[in-house]
Amino acid sequence: MHPFPADSLPAGRSPQEVAEGLWVFAPNRESRGTVAWLLRTSTGPVLVDVPDITQANLALLSGQGDGRIVVTHRTAHGALRRLVQRLGWEVWIQEQEAYLLPTMALRTFCQEQKLGHDLALYWTPGPTPGSCCLHWRGGRSVLFCGRLLQPQPDGRVAPVRTAHTFHWDRLLTSLARLRQWLGPDEPGWIACSTGLVHLRGAALVDQGASALAALDLETLRAAGRGPNLPW
């Protein structure tokens, strides 16, 4: 039996193409409002996190051919299992969170992993133990940062400590390492998985390298001292 007949699904809102070969999906209610992204790379489509299972979303994804799914944090799974049943795409996840999907066939990585000449995964723990970022150098450089960074009401992008944050100090250390991995001139854009309402109609954080360099990690570390909030 098909995991979800198309006519039984909600119509849903169509994904928005925000740049050539790059789409953003509406927030997924099954994964604490996580925003998923689809990019068309030189080695095939890549879905970053899991959108709602709707007719509109499946219409876009089903027409892309064979692809891969990257899960950036443990709250972004949504209906991953059902989506893989439908698409048959390969799933990449950081190894510390693979145990959460014990019966699924997964591809895992440790510190960093190349997925092609223009794609790289980086382990950035802090939001969750196995959080990761995907850097796409195709066209204009885009960093898909999951919940590592979030747009703020004043237009900045910054880390946010919440009741769901795994470890604040590790999160800030991950940002420092990410600067080293990417270098001073990247990324061009930052694609976040939450907080897009603060971008005032935009979907991407522009001048990503400057936004990343502007973060005062020591001040953030001092402000966040004290026991970590419970998971």
Tab-separated table of C-alpha atoms in Angstrom, residues 147-150 152 156-161 168 171-172 175 215 217 220:
chain	number	residue	atom	x	y	z
A	147	ARG	CA	19.108	26.012	14.330
A	148	LEU	CA	22.711	27.098	14.914
A	149	LEU	CA	21.796	30.680	13.988
A	150	GLN	CA	18.430	32.434	13.912
A	152	GLN	CA	16.591	38.418	15.079
A	156	ARG	CA	20.897	40.460	12.751
A	157	VAL	CA	21.477	36.723	12.856
A	158	ALA	CA	22.618	35.163	16.124
A	159	PRO	CA	22.596	31.985	18.208
A	160	VAL	CA	19.646	31.693	20.578
A	161	ARG	CA	19.655	29.773	23.850
A	168	TRP	CA	25.510	26.629	24.902
A	171	LEU	CA	27.234	25.869	20.247
A	172	LEU	CA	29.576	28.886	20.434
A	175	LEU	CA	30.461	28.813	15.420
A	215	LEU	CA	29.211	37.641	16.227
A	217	LEU	CA	31.380	34.913	20.789
A	220	LEU	CA	27.768	35.613	24.155
